[in-house]
Coordinates of C-alpha atoms in Angstrom, one line a residue:
Chain A
X912 CA 43.9 4.4 -5.2
X913 CA 40.9 6.9 -7.6
X914 CA 37.7 7.0 -5.7
X915 CA 34.8 6.3 -8.5
X916 CA 31.4 7.2 -8.5
X917 CA 29.3 4.2 -9.8
X918 CA 26.7 1.8 -10.1
X919 CA 26.6 -1.5 -8.8
X920 CA 24.3 -4.1 -10.0
X921 CA 22.2 -5.8 -8.4
X922 CA 18.6 -7.2 -9.0
X923 CA 17.7 -11.0 -10.9
X924 CA 18.3 -11.7 -15.0
X925 CA 16.1 -9.7 -16.8
X926 CA 15.5 -7.1 -13.3
X927 CA 18.1 -4.7 -12.7
X928 CA 18.1 -2.4 -10.0
X929 CA 21.6 -0.9 -9.2
X930 CA 23.3 1.2 -5.7
X931 CA 25.3 4.2 -6.6
X932 CA 28.5 2.9 -4.7
X933 CA 31.6 4.6 -3.9
X934 CA 34.3 2.4 -4.4
X935 CA 38.0 2.1 -5.1
X936 CA 38.6 2.1 -8.5
X937 CA 40.1 -1.4 -8.7
X938 CA 37.9 -3.6 -6.3
X939 CA 35.0 -5.8 -8.3
X940 CA 32.0 -4.8 -9.2
X941 CA 29.5 -5.5 -6.4
X942 CA 31.6 -5.9 -3.5
X943 CA 31.2 -4.1 -0.5
X944 CA 32.1 0.1 -1.4
X945 CA 33.3 2.4 0.9
X946 CA 29.4 3.8 1.0
X947 CA 26.6 3.1 -0.1
X948 CA 25.1 6.6 -1.3
X949 CA 21.7 5.5 -3.2
X950 CA 19.9 2.9 -5.5
X951 CA 19.3 3.9 -9.5
X952 CA 16.3 0.8 -10.9
X953 CA 16.3 2.0 -14.7
X954 CA 12.9 0.4 -15.0
X955 CA 10.0 2.8 -16.0
X956 CA 7.7 2.7 -13.5
X957 CA 4.4 4.4 -14.5
X958 CA 1.5 6.1 -11.2
X959 CA -0.6 4.0 -9.9
X960 CA -3.7 5.5 -11.1
X961 CA -2.6 7.6 -14.0
X962 CA -3.4 6.6 -17.2
X963 CA -1.4 9.2 -19.3
X964 CA 1.6 6.5 -20.2
X965 CA 3.9 9.0 -18.3
X966 CA 6.4 6.9 -17.4
X967 CA 9.6 8.0 -14.6
X968 CA 12.2 6.1 -12.9
X969 CA 13.3 6.1 -9.3
X970 CA 16.0 6.9 -7.7
X971 CA 17.2 6.9 -4.7
X972 CA 20.5 9.5 -3.5
X973 CA 21.9 11.2 -0.4
X974 CA 22.4 14.1 -2.1
X975 CA 25.1 15.9 0.6
X976 CA 26.9 12.8 0.8
X977 CA 27.2 12.7 -2.5
X978 CA 28.8 16.2 -3.6
X979 CA 30.8 15.7 -0.1
X980 CA 32.3 12.6 -2.2
X981 CA 32.7 14.6 -5.5
X982 CA 34.2 17.3 -3.1
X983 CA 37.9 15.3 -2.4
X984 CA 37.9 14.2 -6.2
X985 CA 35.0 10.8 -5.9
X986 CA 35.6 10.6 -9.9
X987 CA 31.5 9.2 -11.2
X988 CA 31.4 6.9 -14.2
X989 CA 29.3 7.9 -17.2
X990 CA 25.9 7.0 -16.6
X991 CA 27.2 8.4 -12.4
X992 CA 28.1 11.3 -13.6
X993 CA 24.9 11.5 -16.3
X994 CA 21.8 10.6 -12.6
X995 CA 25.1 13.2 -10.9
X996 CA 24.6 16.7 -12.8
X997 CA 20.6 16.5 -13.9
X998 CA 20.7 17.4 -9.7
X999 CA 23.4 20.0 -10.9
X1000 CA 26.2 18.1 -8.2
X1001 CA 28.3 18.4 -11.4
X1002 CA 28.3 19.7 -15.0
X1003 CA 26.4 18.1 -17.8
X1004 CA 28.1 16.3 -20.3
X1005 CA 26.3 16.0 -22.7
X1006 CA 24.0 19.4 -23.4
X1007 CA 20.5 19.1 -25.1
X1008 CA 20.5 20.9 -27.9
X1009 CA 21.9 21.5 -31.3
X1010 CA 24.7 20.0 -32.0
X1011 CA 27.9 21.9 -31.6
X1012 CA 30.5 22.6 -34.6
X1013 CA 33.7 20.8 -33.0
X1014 CA 36.8 23.4 -32.5
X1015 CA 39.1 22.5 -34.6
X1016 CA 42.5 23.1 -33.6
X1017 CA 45.2 26.1 -34.7
X1018 CA 47.2 25.4 -38.1
X1019 CA 50.2 25.0 -37.1
X1020 CA 51.9 28.8 -37.2
X1021 CA 54.6 28.3 -40.6
X1022 CA 58.4 30.2 -38.7
X1023 CA 60.1 30.9 -41.5
Chain B
X1055 CA -24.2 -40.6 -9.7
X1056 CA -27.4 -41.5 -12.3
X1057 CA -28.5 -42.6 -9.5
X1058 CA -27.9 -39.9 -6.9
X1059 CA -29.6 -37.3 -9.9
X1060 CA -32.6 -39.1 -10.6
X1061 CA -33.4 -39.4 -6.8
X1062 CA -32.2 -36.3 -3.9
X1063 CA -30.1 -34.9 -6.4
X1064 CA -32.3 -33.3 -9.4
X1065 CA -33.0 -30.4 -6.5
X1066 CA -29.4 -29.2 -8.0
X1067 CA -30.5 -29.4 -11.8
X1068 CA -31.1 -26.4 -12.4
X1069 CA -30.4 -22.8 -11.0
X1070 CA -33.3 -21.5 -8.8
X1071 CA -31.9 -18.1 -8.4
X1072 CA -30.9 -18.4 -5.0
X1073 CA -27.9 -20.3 -2.9
X1074 CA -28.7 -24.2 -3.0
X1075 CA -25.9 -26.0 -1.6
X1076 CA -25.6 -29.0 -1.5
X1077 CA -25.1 -28.8 2.3
X1078 CA -28.3 -27.4 4.8
X1079 CA -27.5 -23.5 4.9
X1080 CA -24.6 -21.5 4.1
X1081 CA -22.1 -25.0 4.6
X1082 CA -21.8 -25.8 1.1
X1083 CA -19.6 -28.9 1.5
X1084 CA -21.2 -30.6 4.2
X1085 CA -18.3 -32.8 4.6
X1086 CA -16.4 -29.5 5.6
X1087 CA -18.7 -27.9 8.1
X1088 CA -15.8 -25.1 8.7
X1089 CA -17.1 -23.7 5.1
X1090 CA -19.4 -21.6 5.6
X1091 CA -20.7 -19.1 2.5
X1092 CA -20.8 -15.6 4.3
X1093 CA -23.6 -13.1 2.6
X1094 CA -22.8 -10.5 0.0
X1095 CA -23.5 -7.2 -0.4
X1096 CA -26.5 -7.4 -2.9
X1097 CA -26.1 -4.8 -5.7
X1098 CA -28.6 -2.4 -4.8
X1099 CA -27.1 -2.7 -0.9
X1100 CA -23.8 -1.4 -3.1
X1101 CA -25.4 1.3 -4.6
X1102 CA -27.3 2.7 -1.2
X1103 CA -23.4 2.3 0.1
X1104 CA -21.9 4.5 -2.9
X1105 CA -24.9 7.1 -3.2
X1106 CA -24.0 8.3 0.9
X1107 CA -20.8 8.2 0.7
X1108 CA -21.1 10.5 -2.9
X1109 CA -23.9 12.0 -3.6
X1110 CA -25.0 12.9 0.1
X1111 CA -21.7 13.2 1.3
X1112 CA -22.1 10.8 4.5
X1113 CA -17.9 10.4 6.5
X1114 CA -17.6 6.4 5.9
X1115 CA -17.7 5.7 9.5
X1116 CA -20.9 7.0 10.1
X1117 CA -22.6 4.8 6.7
X1118 CA -20.2 1.6 7.9
X1119 CA -22.4 2.0 11.0
X1120 CA -25.3 2.2 10.1
X1121 CA -25.2 -0.8 8.1
X1122 CA -23.3 -2.8 9.9
X1123 CA -20.0 -2.9 7.0
X1124 CA -16.8 -3.2 7.7
X1125 CA -15.1 0.6 6.8
X1126 CA -12.1 -1.0 4.3
X1127 CA -15.8 -2.6 2.6
X1128 CA -17.0 0.0 2.8
X1129 CA -14.2 2.2 1.3
X1130 CA -13.5 -0.4 -1.1
X1131 CA -17.3 -0.5 -2.1
X1132 CA -17.0 3.3 -3.4
X1133 CA -14.0 2.6 -5.3
X1134 CA -15.6 -0.1 -7.5
X1135 CA -18.7 1.7 -7.9
X1136 CA -16.8 4.4 -8.8
X1137 CA -14.7 2.2 -11.6
X1138 CA -18.0 0.9 -12.6
X1139 CA -19.5 4.3 -13.4
X1140 CA -16.5 5.8 -14.8
X1141 CA -17.0 2.4 -17.2
X1142 CA -20.5 3.8 -17.6
X1143 CA -20.0 7.0 -18.6
X1144 CA -17.5 5.8 -21.4
X1145 CA -19.7 3.2 -22.8
X1146 CA -18.1 0.3 -21.9
X1147 CA -19.4 -3.6 -21.7
X1148 CA -20.7 -5.0 -18.1
X1149 CA -20.6 -8.2 -17.9
X1150 CA -23.9 -8.4 -16.0
X1151 CA -25.2 -11.8 -16.9
X1152 CA -22.4 -13.2 -15.7
X1153 CA -22.5 -10.9 -12.4
X1154 CA -26.0 -11.3 -11.7
X1155 CA -26.3 -16.0 -12.6
X1156 CA -23.5 -15.8 -9.9
X1157 CA -24.6 -13.5 -7.6
X1158 CA -28.4 -15.1 -7.5
X1159 CA -26.1 -17.7 -6.4
X1160 CA -24.6 -16.7 -3.1
X1161 CA -26.2 -15.3 0.3
X1162 CA -26.6 -11.8 -0.3
X1163 CA -27.5 -9.2 2.1
X1164 CA -30.5 -6.2 0.9
X1165 CA -30.5 -3.1 3.0
X1166 CA -34.6 -2.9 3.1
X1167 CA -36.1 0.4 4.1
X1168 CA -32.2 2.0 5.1
X1169 CA -31.5 -0.5 7.1
X1170 CA -29.4 -3.6 7.5
X1171 CA -26.5 -5.6 8.8
X1172 CA -24.1 -6.8 6.9
X1173 CA -21.5 -8.5 9.1
X1174 CA -19.5 -7.1 12.8
X1175 CA -17.8 -4.0 12.7
X1176 CA -16.0 -3.6 16.0
X1177 CA -14.1 -6.3 16.4
X1178 CA -10.4 -6.1 17.7
X1179 CA -7.7 -7.5 15.6
X1180 CA -5.6 -9.9 17.8
X1181 CA -2.5 -8.6 17.8
X1182 CA 0.6 -11.5 18.2
X1183 CA 2.1 -9.6 21.1
X1184 CA -1.3 -10.7 23.2
X1185 CA -1.7 -13.7 22.6
X1186 CA 1.2 -15.5 25.8
X1187 CA 0.2 -15.4 28.8
X1188 CA 1.6 -13.5 31.4
X1189 CA 1.9 -14.2 35.0
X1190 CA 2.1 -10.4 36.2
X1191 CA 2.1 -9.6 40.3
X1192 CA 0.0 -6.9 41.2
X1193 CA -0.7 -5.3 44.4
X1194 CA -5.0 -6.0 45.0
X1195 CA -5.2 -2.3 46.2
X1196 CA -3.9 -1.2 42.6
X1197 CA -6.4 -1.2 39.5
X1198 CA -5.5 -2.9 36.9
X1199 CA -7.2 -1.0 33.8
X1200 CA -7.0 -2.4 29.5
X1201 CA -4.1 0.4 29.4
X1202 CA -2.3 -1.5 31.9
X1203 CA -2.4 -5.3 31.1
X1204 CA -1.8 -2.9 27.6
X1205 CA 1.3 -2.2 28.6
X1206 CA 2.0 -5.1 30.4
X1207 CA 1.9 -7.2 26.7
X1208 CA 4.8 -4.4 25.3
X1209 CA 5.4 -1.2 25.6
X1210 CA 3.9 -0.2 21.5
X1211 CA 0.9 -2.3 22.7
X1212 CA -1.9 0.4 22.7
X1213 CA -4.9 -0.6 25.0
X1214 CA -8.3 -2.1 23.5
X1215 CA -10.2 1.9 23.4
X1216 CA -8.0 2.8 21.1
X1217 CA -7.5 -0.2 18.5
X1218 CA -11.4 -0.5 18.6
X1219 CA -12.2 0.7 14.3
X1220 CA -15.1 3.2 15.9
X1221 CA -14.1 4.2 19.1
X1222 CA -17.1 6.8 18.8
X1223 CA -19.7 3.7 19.3
X1224 CA -18.4 3.2 22.1
X1225 CA -19.2 7.8 23.1
X1226 CA -22.5 7.3 21.1
X1227 CA -23.4 4.3 23.7
X1228 CA -21.8 6.7 26.5
X1229 CA -24.0 9.4 25.9
X1230 CA -27.0 7.9 25.1
X1231 CA -26.5 6.1 29.2
X1232 CA -25.7 9.8 30.1
X1233 CA -29.2 10.6 29.3
X1234 CA -28.7 12.6 26.0
X1235 CA -31.9 12.1 23.3
X1236 CA -30.7 9.4 20.3
X1237 CA -31.0 12.6 17.9
X1238 CA -29.2 14.4 19.5
X1239 CA -26.8 11.4 19.5
X1240 CA -26.9 10.3 16.8
X1241 CA -26.3 13.6 15.3
X1242 CA -23.1 13.8 17.4
X1243 CA -21.8 10.7 16.6
X1244 CA -22.2 11.4 12.9
X1245 CA -20.0 15.0 13.9
X1246 CA -17.2 13.3 15.5
X1247 CA -17.0 10.2 13.3
X1248 CA -16.8 12.8 10.0
X1249 CA -14.3 14.6 12.4
X1250 CA -12.0 12.0 12.7
X1251 CA -12.0 11.3 8.7
X1252 CA -11.4 14.8 7.7
X1253 CA -8.4 14.5 10.5
X1254 CA -7.4 11.0 9.0
X1255 CA -7.4 12.8 5.4
X1256 CA -5.3 16.1 6.9
X1257 CA -3.1 13.1 8.2
X1258 CA -2.7 11.6 4.7
X1259 CA -2.2 15.1 2.8
X1260 CA 0.4 15.8 5.3
X1261 CA 2.1 12.8 4.6
X1262 CA 2.4 13.0 1.2
X1263 CA 3.4 16.4 1.0
X1264 CA 6.1 15.7 3.4
X1265 CA 7.5 13.2 0.3
X1266 CA 6.6 15.8 -2.3
X1267 CA 9.5 17.5 -0.4
X1268 CA 11.8 15.3 -0.6
X1269 CA 11.3 14.0 -4.0
X1270 CA 13.3 16.8 -7.3
X1271 CA 11.6 15.7 -10.6
X1272 CA 13.8 16.2 -13.4
X1273 CA 12.8 15.7 -16.6
X1274 CA 15.9 14.6 -18.9
X1275 CA 14.9 12.2 -21.7
X1276 CA 11.4 10.6 -22.8
X1277 CA 11.3 9.6 -19.3
X1278 CA 11.4 12.1 -15.5
X1279 CA 13.5 10.8 -13.0
X1280 CA 12.4 11.4 -9.7
X1281 CA 14.9 11.5 -7.0
X1282 CA 13.7 11.0 -3.5
X1283 CA 16.9 12.5 -0.9
X1284 CA 18.0 10.1 1.4
X1285 CA 20.2 9.5 4.4
X1286 CA 23.2 7.3 4.2
X1287 CA 22.9 6.7 7.8
X1288 CA 20.2 5.0 7.6
X1289 CA 22.1 2.1 7.0
X1290 CA 23.1 1.5 10.8
X1291 CA 26.6 1.8 12.3
X1292 CA 27.7 -1.7 10.3
X1293 CA 25.6 -0.7 7.3
X1294 CA 22.9 -3.9 8.4
X1295 CA 19.9 -2.4 9.0
X1296 CA 16.8 -2.8 6.8
X1297 CA 15.9 0.5 6.8
X1298 CA 19.0 1.4 5.0
X1299 CA 19.4 2.4 1.3
X1300 CA 19.7 -0.4 -1.6
X1301 CA 21.0 -3.6 -1.4
X1302 CA 22.5 -4.7 1.7
X1303 CA 25.0 -6.3 1.7
X1304 CA 26.6 -9.7 3.3
X1305 CA 22.9 -10.2 4.0
X1306 CA 21.2 -12.9 2.8
X1307 CA 18.0 -11.8 0.1
X1308 CA 14.7 -14.2 1.3
X1309 CA 12.7 -13.1 -1.6
X1310 CA 12.2 -16.3 -3.4
X1311 CA 12.5 -18.2 0.3
X1312 CA 9.9 -21.2 0.3
X1313 CA 6.7 -19.6 1.5
X1314 CA 8.0 -15.6 1.0
X1315 CA 4.9 -14.3 -0.6
X1316 CA 5.0 -13.9 -4.5
X1317 CA 2.9 -12.3 -6.0
X1318 CA 2.2 -8.9 -5.7
X1319 CA 0.5 -7.8 -2.7
X1320 CA -0.3 -4.0 -3.9
X1321 CA -1.7 -2.2 -6.4
X1322 CA 1.2 -0.3 -8.2

C-alpha cells in the first residue's frame, strides 16, 4: 500500500489544527497513523509585542523523520509537499516568478 | 432605605475623597469580615518605582526590598508605566478623571521620603507536596535540617532557603550580624541583587537563543512560516506522552471539561 505524508485535521469548528502524519493512503483521515511527524497551525498569528501587523504560521516538524520517509518512498500530498518544499526536503512544485510558456509536444513527423 | 439614608447613611451620599466603607476600616462588606480591601500603590509610588528602576537603573530586587513591594508587582508597575509613557508620547488621551475617582475610593500606599512598606515580600509559596503529614523516623543524634525536610517531601522539592524570593535579604542580615556596617552590608546586598538579576536575564537570553536555533523561518507567501524542529521520540513508546508533538490519539482532550480554565491565561 502507498504510504503518504498528509495532514490530519484536529482542532475545533472554525479552529483548524493539523497533525502532519505518515499513514497508509487508504486509511481514514484521522485514524491512528504510522507516525506523527509534526503539526501545522494554519491560523496566522501575530507576535506578542509586534505592532507591524506581520503574521506568521507555526509549524512543528521532525525534519530527520520527514527526510527518512521521503527517502523510503512516502508520497506527500499537495499541501504536505508545499510545506516540505519550504525546507528543501522536496523540490518545490510551483516556483514564484513569471509564468513559463507551456512546452508543446513536438508535431508528429510525417513519414511519407 | 430612605430612613437609613437620612440617619446613619448620609455619610455615604457623597464621595469623601478617601475610602468610605460600609464596614470599619478596610472592610467594604460588613457581613464578610474575610474580605479585606488591601491598599494599592498610589500614583506617586508607582512613578517612584518606575524612576528607580528605569532612570536610576536599580535592580528590581533592590527596589522591591526597599519599598517592600513584591518583585512581580515591581516588574508589572514598570511595564505598565512604560505603556503609559508610550501613550503620552503618542498623544493618546488618558482616563485620568476615572483613575483619580477610583483611586480616591481605595486605601493607598505612599512612599514618603523614599521609604515605605506595601506588602510582605519574602513569603514562601506553599508547595502542595509540602502540605502532607509525614512521619519520618530519624536518628536522634542526626542533624535534621531544612534540606532534609525538603527531601522528605519529595526529591524535586527545594529547601525553604532556596525557594525564598529574596535570599539576598537573609545574607544581608547575616552580614549585619557578622559586624559589617550598615552601609557596607547594603552595598553588598545591592550588588548581589544586581548580580542575580543579570544572571536571570542571561538565562532568559540563552533560552530564547536556543529556541531561535531550533527555528527555521521561511517567507513563502504573505505569511512567514516558522518551522520548529521537534523529535518524534518525545511521544514515548506508546505515542501517548504529553510531551509528544501534535494531538494525541485515543486520549480524551479535556479542554472543554467543567472546571477547566477557558479564558486565556497569558498574553500572546
